[in-house]
PDB file of C-alpha atoms in Angstrom:
ATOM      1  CA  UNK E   1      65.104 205.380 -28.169  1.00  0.00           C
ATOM      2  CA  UNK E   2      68.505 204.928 -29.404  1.00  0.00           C
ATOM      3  CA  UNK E   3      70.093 205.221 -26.252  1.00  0.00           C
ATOM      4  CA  UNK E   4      67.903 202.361 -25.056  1.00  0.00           C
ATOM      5  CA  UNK E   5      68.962 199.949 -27.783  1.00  0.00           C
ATOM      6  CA  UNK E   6      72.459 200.525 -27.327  1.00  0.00           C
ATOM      7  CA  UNK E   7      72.077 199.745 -23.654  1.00  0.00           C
ATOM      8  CA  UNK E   8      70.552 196.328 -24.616  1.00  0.00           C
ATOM      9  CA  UNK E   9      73.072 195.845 -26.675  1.00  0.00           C
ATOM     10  CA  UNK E  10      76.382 196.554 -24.419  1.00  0.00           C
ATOM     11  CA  UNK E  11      73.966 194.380 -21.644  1.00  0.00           C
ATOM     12  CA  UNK E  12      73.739 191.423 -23.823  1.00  0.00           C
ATOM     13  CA  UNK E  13      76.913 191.354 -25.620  1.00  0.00           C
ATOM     14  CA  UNK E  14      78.315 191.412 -21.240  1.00  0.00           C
ATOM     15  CA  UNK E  15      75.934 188.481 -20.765  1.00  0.00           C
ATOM     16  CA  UNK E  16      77.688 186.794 -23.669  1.00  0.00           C
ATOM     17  CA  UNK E  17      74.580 186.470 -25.892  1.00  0.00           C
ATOM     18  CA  UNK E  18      75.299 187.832 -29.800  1.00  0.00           C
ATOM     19  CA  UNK E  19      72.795 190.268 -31.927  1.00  0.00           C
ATOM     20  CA  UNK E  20      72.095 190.292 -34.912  1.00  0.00           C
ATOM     21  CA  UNK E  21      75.393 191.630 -35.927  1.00  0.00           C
ATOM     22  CA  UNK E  22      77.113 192.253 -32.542  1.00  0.00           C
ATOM     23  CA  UNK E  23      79.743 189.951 -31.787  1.00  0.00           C
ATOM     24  CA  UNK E  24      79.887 188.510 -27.922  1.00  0.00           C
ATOM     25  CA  UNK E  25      82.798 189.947 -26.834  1.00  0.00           C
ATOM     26  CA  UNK E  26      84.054 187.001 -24.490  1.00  0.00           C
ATOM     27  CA  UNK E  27      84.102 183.489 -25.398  1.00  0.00           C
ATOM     28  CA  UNK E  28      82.824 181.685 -23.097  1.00  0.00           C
ATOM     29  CA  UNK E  29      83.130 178.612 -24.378  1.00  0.00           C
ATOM     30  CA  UNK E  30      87.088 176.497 -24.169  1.00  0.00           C
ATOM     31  CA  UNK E  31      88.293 175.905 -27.623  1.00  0.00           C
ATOM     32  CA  UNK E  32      87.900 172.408 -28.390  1.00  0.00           C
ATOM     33  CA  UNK E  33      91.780 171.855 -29.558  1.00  0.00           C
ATOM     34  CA  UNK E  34      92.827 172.272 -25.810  1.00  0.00           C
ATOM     35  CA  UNK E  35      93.180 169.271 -24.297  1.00  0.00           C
ATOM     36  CA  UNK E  36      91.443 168.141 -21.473  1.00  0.00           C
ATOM     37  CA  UNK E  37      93.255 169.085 -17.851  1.00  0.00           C
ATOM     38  CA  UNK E  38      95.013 166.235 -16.214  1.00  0.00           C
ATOM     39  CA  UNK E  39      93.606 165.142 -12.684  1.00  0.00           C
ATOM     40  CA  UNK E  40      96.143 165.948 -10.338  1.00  0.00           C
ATOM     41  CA  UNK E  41      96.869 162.070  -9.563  1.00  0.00           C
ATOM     42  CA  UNK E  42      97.439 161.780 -13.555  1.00  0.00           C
ATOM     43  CA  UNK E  43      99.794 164.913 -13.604  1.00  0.00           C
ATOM     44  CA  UNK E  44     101.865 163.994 -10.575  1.00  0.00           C
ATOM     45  CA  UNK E  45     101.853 160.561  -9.950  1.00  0.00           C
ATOM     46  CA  UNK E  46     104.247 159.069  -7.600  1.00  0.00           C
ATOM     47  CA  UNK E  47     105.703 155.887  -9.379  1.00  0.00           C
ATOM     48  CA  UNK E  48     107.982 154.505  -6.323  1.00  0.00           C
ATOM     49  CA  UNK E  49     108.915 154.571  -3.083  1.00  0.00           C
ATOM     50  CA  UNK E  50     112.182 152.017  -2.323  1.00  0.00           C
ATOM     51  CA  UNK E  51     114.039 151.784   1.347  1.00  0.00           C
ATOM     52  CA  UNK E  52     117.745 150.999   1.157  1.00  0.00           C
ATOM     53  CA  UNK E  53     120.505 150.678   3.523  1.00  0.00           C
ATOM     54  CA  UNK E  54     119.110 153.405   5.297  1.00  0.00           C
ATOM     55  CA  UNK E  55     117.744 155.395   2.518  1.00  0.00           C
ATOM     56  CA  UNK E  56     113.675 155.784   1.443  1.00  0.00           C
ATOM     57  CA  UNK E  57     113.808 157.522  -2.165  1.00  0.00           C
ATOM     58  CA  UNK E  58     111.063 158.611  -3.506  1.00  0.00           C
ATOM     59  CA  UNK E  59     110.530 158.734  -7.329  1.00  0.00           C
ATOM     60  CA  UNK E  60     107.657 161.473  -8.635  1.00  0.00           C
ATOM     61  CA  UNK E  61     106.582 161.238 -12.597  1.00  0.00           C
ATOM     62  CA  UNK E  62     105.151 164.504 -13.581  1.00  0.00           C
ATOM     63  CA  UNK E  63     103.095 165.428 -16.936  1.00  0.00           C
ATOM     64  CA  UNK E  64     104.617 167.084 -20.028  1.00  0.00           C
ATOM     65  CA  UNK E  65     102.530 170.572 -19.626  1.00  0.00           C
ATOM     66  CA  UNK E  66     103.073 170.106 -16.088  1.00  0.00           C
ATOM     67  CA  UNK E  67     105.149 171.275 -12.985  1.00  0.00           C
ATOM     68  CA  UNK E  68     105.524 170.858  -9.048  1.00  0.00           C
ATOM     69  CA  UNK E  69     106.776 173.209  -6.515  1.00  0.00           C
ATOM     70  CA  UNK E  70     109.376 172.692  -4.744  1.00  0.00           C
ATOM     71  CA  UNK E  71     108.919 174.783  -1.678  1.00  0.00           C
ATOM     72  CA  UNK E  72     105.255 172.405  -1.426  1.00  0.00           C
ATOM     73  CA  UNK E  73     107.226 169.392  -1.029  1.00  0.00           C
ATOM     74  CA  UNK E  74     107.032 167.103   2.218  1.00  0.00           C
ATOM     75  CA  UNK E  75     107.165 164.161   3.360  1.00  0.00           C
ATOM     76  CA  UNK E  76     105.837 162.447   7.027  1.00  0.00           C
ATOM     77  CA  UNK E  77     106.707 159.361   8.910  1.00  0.00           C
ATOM     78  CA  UNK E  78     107.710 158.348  12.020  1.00  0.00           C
ATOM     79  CA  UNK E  79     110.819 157.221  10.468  1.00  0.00           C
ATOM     80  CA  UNK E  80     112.080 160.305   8.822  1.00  0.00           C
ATOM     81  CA  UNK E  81     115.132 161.430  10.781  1.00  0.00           C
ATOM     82  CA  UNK E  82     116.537 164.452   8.264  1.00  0.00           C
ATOM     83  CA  UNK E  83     114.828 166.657   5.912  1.00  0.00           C
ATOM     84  CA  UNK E  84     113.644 165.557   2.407  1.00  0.00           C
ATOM     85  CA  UNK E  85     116.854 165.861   0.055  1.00  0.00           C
ATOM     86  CA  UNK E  86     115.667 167.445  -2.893  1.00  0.00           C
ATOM     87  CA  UNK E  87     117.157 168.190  -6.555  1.00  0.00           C
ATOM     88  CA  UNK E  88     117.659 172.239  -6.957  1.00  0.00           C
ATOM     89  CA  UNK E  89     114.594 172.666  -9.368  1.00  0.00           C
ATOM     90  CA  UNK E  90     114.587 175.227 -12.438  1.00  0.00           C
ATOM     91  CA  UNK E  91     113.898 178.628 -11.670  1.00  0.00           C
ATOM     92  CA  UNK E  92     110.628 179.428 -13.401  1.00  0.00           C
ATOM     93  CA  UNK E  93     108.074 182.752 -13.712  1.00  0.00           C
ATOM     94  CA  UNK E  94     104.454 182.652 -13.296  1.00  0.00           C
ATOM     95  CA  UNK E  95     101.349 184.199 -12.007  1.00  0.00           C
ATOM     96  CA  UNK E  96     102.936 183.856  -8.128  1.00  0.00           C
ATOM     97  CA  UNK E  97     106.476 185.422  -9.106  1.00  0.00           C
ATOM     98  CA  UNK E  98     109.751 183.648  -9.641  1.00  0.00           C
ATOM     99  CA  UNK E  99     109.128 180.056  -7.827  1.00  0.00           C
ATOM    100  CA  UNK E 100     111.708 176.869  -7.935  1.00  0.00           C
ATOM    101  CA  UNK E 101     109.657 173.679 -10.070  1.00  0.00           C
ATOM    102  CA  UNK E 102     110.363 170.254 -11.299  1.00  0.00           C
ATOM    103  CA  UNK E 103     109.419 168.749 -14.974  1.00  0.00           C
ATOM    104  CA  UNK E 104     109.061 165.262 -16.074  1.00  0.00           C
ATOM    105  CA  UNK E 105     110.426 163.313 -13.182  1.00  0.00           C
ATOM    106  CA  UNK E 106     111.871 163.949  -9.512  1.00  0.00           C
ATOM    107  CA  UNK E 107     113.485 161.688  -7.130  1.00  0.00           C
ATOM    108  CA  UNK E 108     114.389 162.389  -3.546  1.00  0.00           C
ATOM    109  CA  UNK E 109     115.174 160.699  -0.321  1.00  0.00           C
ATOM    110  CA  UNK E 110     115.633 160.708   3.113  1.00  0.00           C
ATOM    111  CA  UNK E 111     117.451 159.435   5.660  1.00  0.00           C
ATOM    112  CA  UNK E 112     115.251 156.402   7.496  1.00  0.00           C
ATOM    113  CA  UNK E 113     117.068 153.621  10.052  1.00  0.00           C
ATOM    114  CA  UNK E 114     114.611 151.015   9.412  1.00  0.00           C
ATOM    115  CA  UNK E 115     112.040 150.601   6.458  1.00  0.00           C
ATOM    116  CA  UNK E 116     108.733 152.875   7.294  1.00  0.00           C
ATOM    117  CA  UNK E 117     105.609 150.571   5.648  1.00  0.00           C
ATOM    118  CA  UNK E 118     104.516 154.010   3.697  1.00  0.00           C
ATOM    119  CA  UNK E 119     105.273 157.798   3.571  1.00  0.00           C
ATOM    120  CA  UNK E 120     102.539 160.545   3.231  1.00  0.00           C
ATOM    121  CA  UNK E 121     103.595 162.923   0.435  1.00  0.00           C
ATOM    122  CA  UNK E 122     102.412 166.109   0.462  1.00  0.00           C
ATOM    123  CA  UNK E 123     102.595 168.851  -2.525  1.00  0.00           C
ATOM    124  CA  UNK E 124     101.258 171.309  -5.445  1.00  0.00           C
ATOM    125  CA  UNK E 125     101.945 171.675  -9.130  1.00  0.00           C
ATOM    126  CA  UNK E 126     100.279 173.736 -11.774  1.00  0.00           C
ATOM    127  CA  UNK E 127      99.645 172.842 -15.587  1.00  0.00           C
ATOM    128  CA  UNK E 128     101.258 174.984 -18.110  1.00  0.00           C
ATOM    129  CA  UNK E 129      98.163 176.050 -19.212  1.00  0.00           C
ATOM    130  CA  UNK E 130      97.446 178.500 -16.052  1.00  0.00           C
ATOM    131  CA  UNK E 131      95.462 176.597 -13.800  1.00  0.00           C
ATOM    132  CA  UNK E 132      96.803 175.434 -10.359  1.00  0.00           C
ATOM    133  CA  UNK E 133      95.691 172.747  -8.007  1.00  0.00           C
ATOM    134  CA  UNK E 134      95.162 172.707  -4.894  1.00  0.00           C
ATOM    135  CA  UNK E 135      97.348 171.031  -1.995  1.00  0.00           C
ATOM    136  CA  UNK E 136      97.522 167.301  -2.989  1.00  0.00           C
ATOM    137  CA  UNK E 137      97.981 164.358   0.092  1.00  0.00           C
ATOM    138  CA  UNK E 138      98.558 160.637  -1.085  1.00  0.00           C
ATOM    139  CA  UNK E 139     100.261 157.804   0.370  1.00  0.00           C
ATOM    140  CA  UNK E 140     102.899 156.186  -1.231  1.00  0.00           C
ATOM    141  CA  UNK E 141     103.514 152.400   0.041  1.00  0.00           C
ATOM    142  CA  UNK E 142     107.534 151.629   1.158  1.00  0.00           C
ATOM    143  CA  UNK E 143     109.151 149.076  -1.044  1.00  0.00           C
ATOM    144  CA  UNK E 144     112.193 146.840   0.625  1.00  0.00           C
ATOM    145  CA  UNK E 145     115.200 146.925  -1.865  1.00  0.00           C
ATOM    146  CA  UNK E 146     117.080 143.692  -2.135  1.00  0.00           C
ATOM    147  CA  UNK E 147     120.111 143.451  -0.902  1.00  0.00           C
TER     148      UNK E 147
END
């Protein structure tokens, strides 16, 4: 008989429901102090896109709590004639081994004759908090400097 209640026990206390007197031993439920996660649109949001005398740069506001890979980065058009130029990035650790990311804000360019109407950015970021998103797409309308 006592070998039968403990094995109720250990099966409810795995299915997260308490006992009298048995703590659940995972928590299941997110504490409420942790904010909510960003969408990643909110967490990496591309703020501007400008063309100049031959030049598209590309300006990238990302989250506090927030980071983007660098090796994720690309950019398509028809006018892209060189690779995207991009900043170094900070050496950082997590669950996928030592990776390059940005914080706060990144700009980059590339080389482009004549002004393209848009770019298609492509790229992935994580939050601080452990959870990754997947492969984002967006496109980023091409503003005309003036000269």
């Amino acid at each position: 008989m006592v070998a039968r209640q403990r094995f109720a026990l250990i099966l409810l206390a795995c299915a997260g429901v308490s006992a009298p007197g048995v703590a659940a031993p995972f928590p299941f439920k997110k504490d409420n102090a942790d904010p909510p996660l960003l969408s990643a649109a909110e967490a990496f949001t591309p703020v501007a896109a400008v063309w100049r005398n031959g030049q598209v740069t590309l300006g990238i506001r990302i989250a506090p709590g927030y980071y983007l890979y660098r090796h994720t980065l690309t950019v398509d058009t028809p006018a892209l004639q060189q690779p995207l130029d991009l900043p170094d990035g900070t050496v950082y650790h997590d669950q996928f081994g030592d990776v390059l990311i940005y914080r706060d804000w990144l700009e980059a360019g590339f080389a482009a004759p004549d002004a393209p109407a848009s770019v298609t950015l492509r790229y992935q970021g994580c939050a601080d908090a452990g959870v990754c998103y997947p492969p984002e797409t967006t496109t980023v309308p091409v503003v005309k400097a003036r000269p």
